[in-house]
């Protein structure tokens, strides 16, 4: 099998939680490009039109760099821009976060009550809810926007027992807990970094991690798990990204990203 180039992007560092999972499975690519749009993060508080415009530029950049398949490692773009991207880039495989995670949640739930956490744009769009109810109309879906989660992660409030993050989680998860959900989709790729806090508020609840589900979907058992070469690109200060990336990738991986001008694409 010939090896090729996979593109992965997010608004910032969140998509690294997806990249981490992709690097844990054998994939049919020997080169991986990661783009974090750090100059324009967050996407989740923006209008659909802006998110679509940003996402088109992100895809153009990765294609120009040689990507043959693209993983949209951002719940917000997957919810708000997927249809437009598929229409414009119809000759390239694009994988978003919604379908795989909705399917995983549908398999996991016992009582049919599923919580969805996401950015404002993701929850407003309703993509996870639609996908879940397309699988089973009887699912009860409790959706909660969590606008403070991305800044908490971007600014590193992820240390064990951080009191601010803990209180924020308690507040945001109240409805899902009261509603009796047994499964919760972490519908934003930043959120796996808050999983210990979320799990503490929702004991016994199954948390669905987009990255793990996408990695399962992309894994090629016939490939050897040889580590692909990863190149990182950002649209703003690369030093800050490089410092955070190690934590996000959950390894001692050395990251040296290149700053690009995304407005050119
Ligand atoms: N990581 C992105 C997501 O999955 C959102 C972060 C942002 O708001 O830019 O939704």
Short mmCIF file of C-alpha atoms and ligand atoms in Angstrom, two decimals:
data_model
loop_
_atom_site.label_atom_id
_atom_site.label_comp_id
_atom_site.label_asym_id
_atom_site.label_seq_id
_atom_site.Cartn_x
_atom_site.Cartn_y
_atom_site.Cartn_z
CA UNK A 1 0.00 0.00 0.00
CA UNK A 2 1.32 3.41 -0.87
CA UNK A 3 1.71 5.90 1.91
CA UNK A 4 0.59 9.48 1.65
CA UNK A 5 -0.19 12.69 3.46
CA UNK A 6 -2.99 13.32 5.97
CA UNK A 7 -4.09 16.82 7.00
CA UNK A 8 -5.60 17.55 10.43
CA UNK A 9 -6.88 20.94 11.60
CA UNK A 10 -8.56 22.73 14.46
CA UNK A 11 -9.05 26.31 15.59
CA UNK A 12 -6.12 25.85 17.96
CA UNK A 13 -4.59 23.24 20.19
CA UNK A 14 -7.76 21.18 20.80
CA UNK A 15 -7.29 19.06 17.69
CA UNK A 16 -4.09 17.73 19.19
CA UNK A 17 -6.30 15.45 21.32
CA UNK A 18 -7.39 13.91 18.02
CA UNK A 19 -3.87 13.79 16.59
CA UNK A 20 -2.70 12.01 19.76
CA UNK A 21 -5.22 9.22 19.16
CA UNK A 22 -4.40 9.03 15.43
CA UNK A 23 -0.73 8.54 16.28
CA UNK A 24 -1.69 5.59 18.49
CA UNK A 25 -3.11 3.47 15.67
CA UNK A 26 -1.67 2.21 12.38
CA UNK A 27 -2.74 4.59 9.61
CA UNK A 28 -2.15 4.58 5.87
CA UNK A 29 -0.10 7.79 5.97
CA UNK A 30 3.59 8.42 6.52
CA UNK A 31 3.24 12.20 6.67
CA UNK A 32 0.78 14.14 8.84
CA UNK A 33 0.21 17.90 8.71
CA UNK A 34 -1.40 19.60 11.71
CA UNK A 35 -2.74 23.13 11.38
CA UNK A 36 -3.93 25.05 14.46
CA UNK A 37 -5.55 28.38 13.63
CA UNK A 38 -4.17 29.96 16.80
CA UNK A 39 -4.47 33.47 15.40
CA UNK A 40 -8.27 33.17 15.10
CA UNK A 41 -9.21 30.84 17.98
CA UNK A 42 -11.92 30.53 19.30
CA UNK A 43 -14.25 29.55 16.48
CA UNK A 44 -17.04 28.46 18.81
CA UNK A 45 -18.34 31.94 19.60
CA UNK A 46 -18.49 33.02 15.94
CA UNK A 47 -21.23 33.02 13.30
CA UNK A 48 -21.67 30.10 10.92
CA UNK A 49 -20.56 32.30 7.98
CA UNK A 50 -17.26 33.15 9.66
CA UNK A 51 -16.62 29.55 10.69
CA UNK A 52 -17.25 28.38 7.11
CA UNK A 53 -14.91 31.03 5.70
CA UNK A 54 -12.13 30.10 8.16
CA UNK A 55 -12.59 26.39 7.54
CA UNK A 56 -12.34 26.85 3.73
CA UNK A 57 -9.02 28.62 4.17
CA UNK A 58 -7.79 25.91 6.55
CA UNK A 59 -8.63 23.20 4.00
CA UNK A 60 -7.06 25.17 1.11
CA UNK A 61 -3.83 25.52 3.08
CA UNK A 62 -3.62 21.78 3.86
CA UNK A 63 -4.38 20.84 0.24
CA UNK A 64 -1.68 23.18 -1.00
CA UNK A 65 0.73 21.48 1.42
CA UNK A 66 -0.09 18.13 -0.13
CA UNK A 67 -2.83 16.62 2.06
CA UNK A 68 -4.77 13.82 0.35
CA UNK A 69 -7.34 13.35 3.12
CA UNK A 70 -8.44 15.75 5.84
CA UNK A 71 -9.61 15.21 9.40
CA UNK A 72 -11.65 18.10 10.73
CA UNK A 73 -10.48 17.82 14.32
CA UNK A 74 -12.88 20.50 15.50
CA UNK A 75 -16.44 19.92 16.66
CA UNK A 76 -17.41 23.47 15.76
CA UNK A 77 -16.28 23.23 12.13
CA UNK A 78 -17.75 19.72 11.84
CA UNK A 79 -21.12 21.04 13.04
CA UNK A 80 -21.23 24.37 11.22
CA UNK A 81 -19.29 23.89 7.99
CA UNK A 82 -19.29 20.22 7.01
CA UNK A 83 -21.94 20.46 4.27
CA UNK A 84 -20.28 23.49 2.67
CA UNK A 85 -16.84 21.90 2.82
CA UNK A 86 -18.09 18.64 1.29
CA UNK A 87 -19.72 20.59 -1.53
CA UNK A 88 -16.61 22.65 -2.29
CA UNK A 89 -14.00 19.91 -1.81
CA UNK A 90 -15.94 16.99 -3.26
CA UNK A 91 -12.86 15.17 -4.60
CA UNK A 92 -11.11 14.77 -1.26
CA UNK A 93 -12.12 12.59 1.73
CA UNK A 94 -13.14 14.79 4.66
CA UNK A 95 -13.89 13.28 8.06
CA UNK A 96 -15.67 15.30 10.71
CA UNK A 97 -16.35 14.56 14.36
CA UNK A 98 -20.14 14.27 14.39
CA UNK A 99 -21.03 10.95 12.74
CA UNK A 100 -18.42 8.76 14.42
CA UNK A 101 -19.13 10.16 17.87
CA UNK A 102 -22.91 9.96 17.51
CA UNK A 103 -22.59 6.31 16.46
CA UNK A 104 -20.33 5.57 19.45
CA UNK A 105 -22.78 7.24 21.84
CA UNK A 106 -25.70 5.33 20.33
CA UNK A 107 -23.82 2.06 20.93
CA UNK A 108 -22.85 3.02 24.49
CA UNK A 109 -26.15 4.26 25.92
CA UNK A 110 -28.37 1.89 27.87
CA UNK A 111 -31.13 4.27 28.91
CA UNK A 112 -31.28 6.35 25.69
CA UNK A 113 -30.48 9.62 27.46
CA UNK A 114 -27.41 11.24 25.90
CA UNK A 115 -25.71 14.49 26.88
CA UNK A 116 -23.84 16.65 24.37
CA UNK A 117 -21.28 19.26 25.43
CA UNK A 118 -19.93 21.69 22.86
CA UNK A 119 -19.17 25.25 21.94
CA UNK A 120 -22.01 27.73 21.43
CA UNK A 121 -21.82 27.36 17.63
CA UNK A 122 -21.91 23.55 17.86
CA UNK A 123 -24.89 23.41 20.20
CA UNK A 124 -26.76 26.15 18.32
CA UNK A 125 -26.32 24.17 15.10
CA UNK A 126 -27.77 20.99 16.62
CA UNK A 127 -25.67 18.63 14.47
CA UNK A 128 -24.98 16.03 17.19
CA UNK A 129 -28.62 15.99 18.22
CA UNK A 130 -29.80 15.54 14.61
CA UNK A 131 -27.30 12.76 14.01
CA UNK A 132 -28.29 10.96 17.23
CA UNK A 133 -31.99 11.19 16.49
CA UNK A 134 -31.40 10.00 12.93
CA UNK A 135 -29.98 6.83 14.50
CA UNK A 136 -32.84 6.49 16.99
CA UNK A 137 -35.75 8.89 17.19
CA UNK A 138 -36.42 7.93 20.77
CA UNK A 139 -33.06 9.12 22.10
CA UNK A 140 -33.43 11.97 24.57
CA UNK A 141 -30.62 14.46 23.96
CA UNK A 142 -29.60 17.07 26.52
CA UNK A 143 -27.30 19.65 24.92
CA UNK A 144 -25.28 22.20 26.88
CA UNK A 145 -23.02 24.92 25.47
CA UNK A 146 -19.88 25.35 27.58
CA UNK A 147 -18.26 28.60 26.38
CA UNK A 148 -15.81 28.80 29.29
CA UNK A 149 -14.26 25.39 28.62
CA UNK A 150 -12.07 26.37 25.65
CA UNK A 151 -10.41 29.33 27.42
CA UNK A 152 -9.89 27.20 30.54
CA UNK A 153 -8.01 24.68 28.40
CA UNK A 154 -6.16 27.24 26.25
CA UNK A 155 -4.93 28.98 29.42
CA UNK A 156 -3.93 25.73 31.08
CA UNK A 157 -6.51 25.51 33.90
CA UNK A 158 -6.33 21.75 33.60
CA UNK A 159 -4.19 20.85 36.62
CA UNK A 160 -5.56 18.28 39.00
CA UNK A 161 -8.30 19.70 41.26
CA UNK A 162 -8.17 23.21 39.81
CA UNK A 163 -11.00 24.89 41.79
CA UNK A 164 -12.11 27.18 38.96
CA UNK A 165 -12.40 24.38 36.43
CA UNK A 166 -14.16 22.20 38.96
CA UNK A 167 -16.82 24.81 39.74
CA UNK A 168 -17.29 25.57 36.05
CA UNK A 169 -17.88 21.90 35.33
CA UNK A 170 -20.36 21.57 38.18
CA UNK A 171 -22.34 24.51 36.81
CA UNK A 172 -22.35 23.37 33.18
CA UNK A 173 -23.11 19.72 33.94
CA UNK A 174 -26.09 20.31 36.24
CA UNK A 175 -28.75 19.73 33.56
CA UNK A 176 -27.14 16.62 32.18
CA UNK A 177 -26.78 15.14 35.63
CA UNK A 178 -30.35 16.02 36.63
CA UNK A 179 -31.61 14.62 33.31
CA UNK A 180 -30.05 11.21 34.02
CA UNK A 181 -27.85 10.88 30.93
CA UNK A 182 -25.74 7.72 30.99
CA UNK A 183 -23.55 8.78 28.04
CA UNK A 184 -22.04 12.18 27.23
CA UNK A 185 -20.36 13.27 23.99
CA UNK A 186 -17.38 15.57 24.53
CA UNK A 187 -18.42 17.48 21.42
CA UNK A 188 -15.39 19.76 21.27
CA UNK A 189 -11.87 18.52 20.80
CA UNK A 190 -10.59 20.66 23.68
CA UNK A 191 -12.79 18.85 26.20
CA UNK A 192 -10.89 15.55 26.63
CA UNK A 193 -8.38 17.64 28.58
CA UNK A 194 -11.17 18.29 31.09
CA UNK A 195 -12.34 14.67 31.18
CA UNK A 196 -11.22 14.01 34.79
CA UNK A 197 -13.28 16.99 36.01
CA UNK A 198 -16.28 16.03 33.89
CA UNK A 199 -16.10 12.41 35.06
CA UNK A 200 -16.03 13.54 38.68
CA UNK A 201 -19.28 15.47 38.20
CA UNK A 202 -20.93 12.59 36.32
CA UNK A 203 -19.96 9.37 38.08
CA UNK A 204 -20.66 6.22 36.10
CA UNK A 205 -21.37 8.11 32.88
CA UNK A 206 -19.63 7.01 29.65
CA UNK A 207 -17.72 9.88 28.03
CA UNK A 208 -17.32 9.78 24.24
CA UNK A 209 -14.02 11.24 22.99
CA UNK A 210 -14.11 12.34 19.32
CA UNK A 211 -10.43 11.58 18.81
CA UNK A 212 -10.67 7.98 19.97
CA UNK A 213 -13.66 7.36 17.70
CA UNK A 214 -12.01 8.93 14.63
CA UNK A 215 -8.82 6.97 15.24
CA UNK A 216 -10.81 3.72 15.37
CA UNK A 217 -12.52 4.67 12.11
CA UNK A 218 -9.24 5.55 10.37
CA UNK A 219 -7.13 2.68 11.67
CA UNK A 220 -5.79 0.30 9.01
CA UNK A 221 -4.97 -2.99 10.71
CA UNK A 222 -2.94 -4.09 7.67
CA UNK A 223 -0.57 -1.13 8.07
CA UNK A 224 2.35 -1.22 10.45
CA UNK A 225 2.11 1.31 13.25
CA UNK A 226 5.26 3.09 12.07
CA UNK A 227 5.27 6.64 13.40
CA UNK A 228 4.43 9.09 10.62
CA UNK A 229 6.39 12.32 10.29
CA UNK A 230 4.30 15.12 11.78
CA UNK A 231 4.63 18.76 10.73
CA UNK A 232 2.90 21.50 12.72
CA UNK A 233 1.63 24.85 11.42
CA UNK A 234 -0.01 27.73 13.28
CA UNK A 235 -1.34 31.16 12.35
CA UNK A 236 0.08 33.07 15.31
CA UNK A 237 2.77 32.85 17.99
CA UNK A 238 4.37 29.46 17.46
CA UNK A 239 6.34 29.41 20.74
CA UNK A 240 3.16 29.38 22.84
CA UNK A 241 1.74 26.57 20.73
CA UNK A 242 4.93 24.54 20.96
CA UNK A 243 4.94 24.83 24.76
CA UNK A 244 1.34 23.64 25.09
CA UNK A 245 1.48 20.96 22.45
CA UNK A 246 3.52 18.53 24.53
CA UNK A 247 0.85 18.57 27.25
CA UNK A 248 -1.93 18.17 24.73
CA UNK A 249 -0.25 15.30 22.94
CA UNK A 250 0.25 13.56 26.27
CA UNK A 251 3.82 12.67 25.47
CA UNK A 252 7.29 14.11 25.55
CA UNK A 253 7.01 14.79 21.82
CA UNK A 254 9.08 17.81 20.76
CA UNK A 255 6.96 20.20 18.74
CA UNK A 256 8.42 22.92 16.56
CA UNK A 257 5.67 24.60 14.59
CA UNK A 258 5.91 26.94 11.62
CA UNK A 259 3.91 30.15 11.50
CA UNK A 260 1.96 30.75 8.28
CA UNK A 261 -0.30 33.53 6.99
CA UNK A 262 -3.70 31.84 6.73
CA UNK A 263 -5.29 34.92 5.13
CA UNK A 264 -3.36 34.10 1.94
CA UNK A 265 -5.43 30.93 1.39
N1 LIG B 1 -11.78 22.64 19.40
C1 LIG B 1 -12.92 23.26 18.77
C2 LIG B 1 -14.10 22.31 18.75
O1 LIG B 1 -13.94 21.15 18.67
C3 LIG B 1 -13.45 24.52 19.35
C4 LIG B 1 -12.60 25.52 19.94
C5 LIG B 1 -13.05 26.88 19.54
O2 LIG B 1 -14.07 27.39 20.02
O3 LIG B 1 -12.36 27.42 18.70
O4 LIG B 1 -15.23 22.71 18.80
#
